[in-house]
Each structure stands twice: as C-alpha cells, then as structure tokens.
Amino acid sequence: MSQHVQQDRVITYDMSYSRDERYREIATNPEQMRMGVAAMIAHYEKTEDEITAGRISIYLRILGELDEGEKYARLAIGAYREEKRPRGVYVNKIRLARILHWKGEYNEATDILSNLKTTLEREHIAVDLLDVIYYVTGEVKVDQGHYKEALSFLKEAKRLGEIKKDQEALAATVAAIARTERLLSNEAKC
C-alpha cells in the first residue's frame, strides 16, 4: 500500500503486485497502482525528491510504461549523483537496468550491471547490492537464451542472498533457477 497525503487526509492506493510465470512483477490492481503513481508524480513535481523518482520508476516498469519508467530512473540517478550519494545512484542504476531489460535492450542493461558490479567489487562498497545485480543479470541472460550463463549468475545471486537472509529475494532467485534449469533441460532435448 502507498499513502498520499492530500489536504490533511491520507489516501491509500493498492501498490501490491504478484509475479507471472517469468517471475516478473504484475500489478494486482493496475488501476489503483496507476492512481498511486499519479499521486507520486504530483508529489515529485512539487519536491523533485529523488527517492520518489526512483519509486515511480519501479511502479511504471511494473505497469509496462517503460519509457516513462526509464525517464524517472534517470532523473533519480542524476539527482543522487548531484547530491554525491553513491548508494542512491547504484540502486537506481539497477532499476534502470531492469527497465532496459524489459524493453529488450539487453546489451545496455548488461553493460550497466557489469560496470556497476565491477565498481562495487573494486571499491568494496554497497556489496549488499551484488546479489541483486547477479539476479538481474541472470534474468537478462535467460531472456537472451543464454541459459548456462544465466544459471551461473542466478546461483551466485542465491549464494549472496543466503548471506543477506532476504527471504523474498531468495524465493525469487530459487524460482528463477528452477525455471532456468527447465529451459536448459528443454533446450537439451531439442
């Protein structure tokens, strides 16, 4: 649920989602999510709050409004960069890569993720984001049909996720590994 304050009253929107067979998020109630996004955009236009811009990008991706989602992810990255807040830059670069992945811009998504992974590992900063980077890279590789490579990324995401003990992320990763193993098995049968 997302709340928006309007003239001393709180309006709540259903921003929940489930996952489809590809384990992509889908809005439980798209109409409510769109209204929530509209409220968030109105807030962003008044405040230019980079946190809100980043969140808008997530929900627009879930709604399939990928060009707009990309715009807000890039706005968030620019704002965090300007404020010299690297973690916000990293998180929103991952969001941008996910949007580009959904747009089918696999090479650009992979480049962002690869560069980000290299930076985080080299600088030993924000290493708690590495499992997400490996997971998203694995998703991209699956959609490219590179199942063996995808499995290696997803298994590393699982290993790192077990250290973090993020049960929701682990469940998504385990499901992605199982799906990828099925795809690899089906490919081998052909």
Tab-separated table of C-alpha atoms in Angstrom:
chain	number	residue	atom	x	y	z
A	1	MET	CA	0.000	0.000	0.000
A	2	SER	CA	1.155	3.500	-0.735
A	3	GLN	CA	-0.167	6.507	1.099
A	4	HIS	CA	-0.502	10.009	-0.213
A	5	VAL	CA	-1.434	13.000	1.952
A	6	GLN	CA	-3.884	15.383	0.330
A	7	GLN	CA	-5.391	18.308	2.227
A	8	ASP	CA	-4.927	16.744	5.671
A	9	ARG	CA	-6.263	13.334	4.677
A	10	VAL	CA	-4.383	10.201	3.748
A	11	ILE	CA	-5.320	8.435	0.540
A	12	THR	CA	-4.130	4.833	0.271
A	13	TYR	CA	-3.526	3.044	-3.026
A	14	ASP	CA	-3.015	-0.647	-3.633
A	15	MET	CA	0.539	-0.840	-4.984
A	16	SER	CA	0.839	-4.591	-4.497
A	17	TYR	CA	1.958	-6.987	-7.182
A	18	SER	CA	2.298	-10.671	-7.866
A	19	ARG	CA	4.621	-12.456	-10.253
A	20	ASP	CA	3.935	-14.095	-13.592
A	21	GLU	CA	5.409	-17.340	-14.959
A	22	ARG	CA	8.605	-15.464	-15.913
A	23	TYR	CA	8.702	-14.156	-12.347
A	24	ARG	CA	8.166	-10.580	-13.479
A	25	GLU	CA	6.067	-8.348	-11.278
A	26	ILE	CA	2.494	-7.632	-12.375
A	27	ALA	CA	0.179	-5.172	-10.662
A	28	THR	CA	-2.521	-6.771	-8.519
A	29	ASN	CA	-4.771	-3.805	-9.211
A	30	PRO	CA	-3.390	-1.806	-12.178
A	31	GLU	CA	-5.962	0.977	-11.841
A	32	GLN	CA	-5.064	1.553	-8.191
A	33	MET	CA	-1.364	1.401	-8.992
A	34	ARG	CA	-1.800	3.981	-11.770
A	35	MET	CA	-3.616	6.297	-9.339
A	36	GLY	CA	-0.821	5.788	-6.803
A	37	VAL	CA	1.793	6.580	-9.449
A	38	ALA	CA	-0.125	9.724	-10.455
A	39	ALA	CA	-0.074	10.847	-6.807
A	40	MET	CA	3.643	10.101	-6.586
A	41	ILE	CA	4.308	12.059	-9.784
A	42	ALA	CA	2.347	15.022	-8.397
A	43	HIS	CA	4.471	14.858	-5.249
A	44	TYR	CA	7.667	14.593	-7.305
A	45	GLU	CA	6.722	17.605	-9.430
A	46	LYS	CA	6.422	19.698	-6.243
A	47	THR	CA	9.523	18.394	-4.480
A	48	GLU	CA	11.843	16.828	-7.089
A	49	ASP	CA	12.521	14.197	-4.428
A	50	GLU	CA	14.933	11.601	-5.827
A	51	ILE	CA	13.562	8.829	-3.608
A	52	THR	CA	10.117	9.365	-5.105
A	53	ALA	CA	11.550	9.415	-8.643
A	54	GLY	CA	13.188	6.054	-8.043
A	55	ARG	CA	9.983	4.538	-6.669
A	56	ILE	CA	7.976	5.914	-9.579
A	57	SER	CA	10.346	4.119	-11.949
A	58	ILE	CA	9.617	0.780	-10.238
A	59	TYR	CA	5.839	1.075	-10.495
A	60	LEU	CA	5.925	2.375	-14.063
A	61	ARG	CA	8.027	-0.671	-15.006
A	62	ILE	CA	5.500	-2.969	-13.340
A	63	LEU	CA	2.707	-1.210	-15.257
A	64	GLY	CA	4.646	-1.660	-18.502
A	65	GLU	CA	5.192	2.065	-19.007
A	66	LEU	CA	8.856	1.516	-19.692
A	67	ASP	CA	9.821	4.773	-21.408
A	68	GLU	CA	8.359	6.814	-18.548
A	69	GLY	CA	9.936	4.457	-16.022
A	70	GLU	CA	13.299	4.953	-17.685
A	71	LYS	CA	12.856	8.720	-17.507
A	72	TYR	CA	12.250	8.637	-13.736
A	73	ALA	CA	15.113	6.196	-13.096
A	74	ARG	CA	17.463	8.544	-14.967
A	75	LEU	CA	16.108	11.551	-13.021
A	76	ALA	CA	16.802	9.715	-9.759
A	77	ILE	CA	20.324	8.761	-10.859
A	78	GLY	CA	21.077	12.367	-11.818
A	79	ALA	CA	19.755	13.746	-8.534
A	80	TYR	CA	21.674	11.260	-6.401
A	81	ARG	CA	24.826	11.885	-8.421
A	82	GLU	CA	24.425	15.651	-7.963
A	83	GLU	CA	23.996	15.176	-4.208
A	84	LYS	CA	27.056	12.901	-4.104
A	85	ARG	CA	25.011	9.997	-2.711
A	86	PRO	CA	26.504	6.984	-4.489
A	87	ARG	CA	24.266	4.303	-2.962
A	88	GLY	CA	21.212	6.003	-4.462
A	89	VAL	CA	22.999	6.093	-7.817
A	90	TYR	CA	23.743	2.359	-7.583
A	91	VAL	CA	20.202	1.362	-6.584
A	92	ASN	CA	18.674	3.402	-9.383
A	93	LYS	CA	21.147	2.084	-11.940
A	94	ILE	CA	19.873	-1.392	-11.075
A	95	ARG	CA	16.309	-0.111	-11.546
A	96	LEU	CA	17.297	1.393	-14.891
A	97	ALA	CA	18.921	-1.877	-15.986
A	98	ARG	CA	15.713	-3.770	-15.132
A	99	ILE	CA	13.674	-1.334	-17.221
A	100	LEU	CA	16.086	-1.634	-20.147
A	101	HIS	CA	15.929	-5.413	-19.800
A	102	TRP	CA	12.125	-5.323	-20.007
A	103	LYS	CA	12.443	-3.067	-23.068
A	104	GLY	CA	14.625	-5.709	-24.706
A	105	GLU	CA	17.713	-3.510	-24.586
A	106	TYR	CA	19.805	-6.380	-23.268
A	107	ASN	CA	23.261	-5.085	-24.137
A	108	GLU	CA	22.712	-1.732	-22.449
A	109	ALA	CA	21.214	-3.425	-19.373
A	110	THR	CA	24.131	-5.863	-19.185
A	111	ASP	CA	26.682	-3.066	-19.600
A	112	ILE	CA	25.164	-1.088	-16.714
A	113	LEU	CA	25.088	-4.157	-14.471
A	114	SER	CA	28.609	-5.262	-15.386
A	115	ASN	CA	30.087	-1.812	-14.782
A	116	LEU	CA	28.223	-1.489	-11.509
A	117	LYS	CA	29.364	-4.938	-10.323
A	118	THR	CA	32.972	-4.062	-11.149
A	119	THR	CA	32.725	-0.763	-9.267
A	120	LEU	CA	31.161	-2.294	-6.163
A	121	GLU	CA	33.641	-5.171	-6.024
A	122	ARG	CA	36.653	-2.951	-6.673
A	123	GLU	CA	35.647	-0.294	-4.151
A	124	HIS	CA	34.199	-2.759	-1.596
A	125	ILE	CA	31.124	-0.558	-1.247
A	126	ALA	CA	27.435	-1.391	-1.289
A	127	VAL	CA	28.327	-5.066	-1.646
A	128	ASP	CA	24.874	-5.887	-0.275
A	129	LEU	CA	23.567	-4.974	-3.741
A	130	LEU	CA	25.647	-7.622	-5.511
A	131	ASP	CA	23.015	-10.353	-5.169
A	132	VAL	CA	20.505	-8.111	-6.933
A	133	ILE	CA	22.995	-7.347	-9.704
A	134	TYR	CA	23.680	-11.060	-10.219
A	135	TYR	CA	19.943	-11.829	-10.172
A	136	VAL	CA	19.028	-9.162	-12.736
A	137	THR	CA	21.969	-10.149	-14.936
A	138	GLY	CA	20.727	-13.738	-14.755
A	139	GLU	CA	17.244	-12.616	-15.819
A	140	VAL	CA	18.706	-10.778	-18.809
A	141	LYS	CA	20.738	-13.839	-19.818
A	142	VAL	CA	17.612	-16.042	-19.608
A	143	ASP	CA	15.726	-13.723	-21.948
A	144	GLN	CA	18.689	-13.809	-24.324
A	145	GLY	CA	18.556	-17.610	-24.305
A	146	HIS	CA	21.957	-17.940	-22.589
A	147	TYR	CA	20.709	-20.435	-20.003
A	148	LYS	CA	24.041	-21.831	-18.772
A	149	GLU	CA	25.417	-18.336	-18.238
A	150	ALA	CA	22.146	-17.298	-16.594
A	151	LEU	CA	22.363	-20.221	-14.160
A	152	SER	CA	25.827	-19.202	-13.053
A	153	PHE	CA	24.632	-15.641	-12.306
A	154	LEU	CA	21.490	-16.858	-10.556
A	155	LYS	CA	23.385	-19.357	-8.409
A	156	GLU	CA	25.775	-16.615	-7.310
A	157	ALA	CA	22.774	-14.403	-6.530
A	158	LYS	CA	21.387	-17.230	-4.391
A	159	ARG	CA	24.695	-17.689	-2.562
A	160	LEU	CA	24.927	-13.975	-1.807
A	161	GLY	CA	21.220	-13.808	-0.936
A	162	GLU	CA	21.638	-16.576	1.622
A	163	ILE	CA	24.226	-14.413	3.365
A	164	LYS	CA	21.775	-11.466	3.418
A	165	LYS	CA	18.899	-13.701	4.543
A	166	ASP	CA	16.386	-11.784	2.426
A	167	GLN	CA	13.682	-14.448	2.152
A	168	GLU	CA	11.665	-12.698	-0.574
A	169	ALA	CA	14.724	-12.244	-2.786
A	170	LEU	CA	15.822	-15.817	-2.123
A	171	ALA	CA	12.396	-17.156	-3.111
A	172	ALA	CA	12.549	-15.200	-6.374
A	173	THR	CA	16.058	-16.468	-7.052
A	174	VAL	CA	15.196	-20.105	-6.302
A	175	ALA	CA	12.186	-19.836	-8.644
A	176	ALA	CA	14.357	-18.251	-11.348
A	177	ILE	CA	16.947	-21.027	-11.005
A	178	ALA	CA	14.245	-23.710	-11.298
A	179	ARG	CA	12.760	-22.020	-14.371
A	180	THR	CA	16.178	-21.650	-15.991
A	181	GLU	CA	17.050	-25.284	-15.313
A	182	ARG	CA	13.771	-26.313	-17.014
A	183	LEU	CA	14.577	-24.116	-20.010
A	184	LEU	CA	18.088	-25.552	-20.215
A	185	SER	CA	16.697	-29.099	-19.987
A	186	ASN	CA	14.122	-28.380	-22.724
A	187	GLU	CA	16.873	-26.914	-24.905
A	188	ALA	CA	18.970	-30.047	-24.454
A	189	LYS	CA	16.040	-32.232	-25.552
A	190	CYS	CA	15.712	-30.398	-28.861
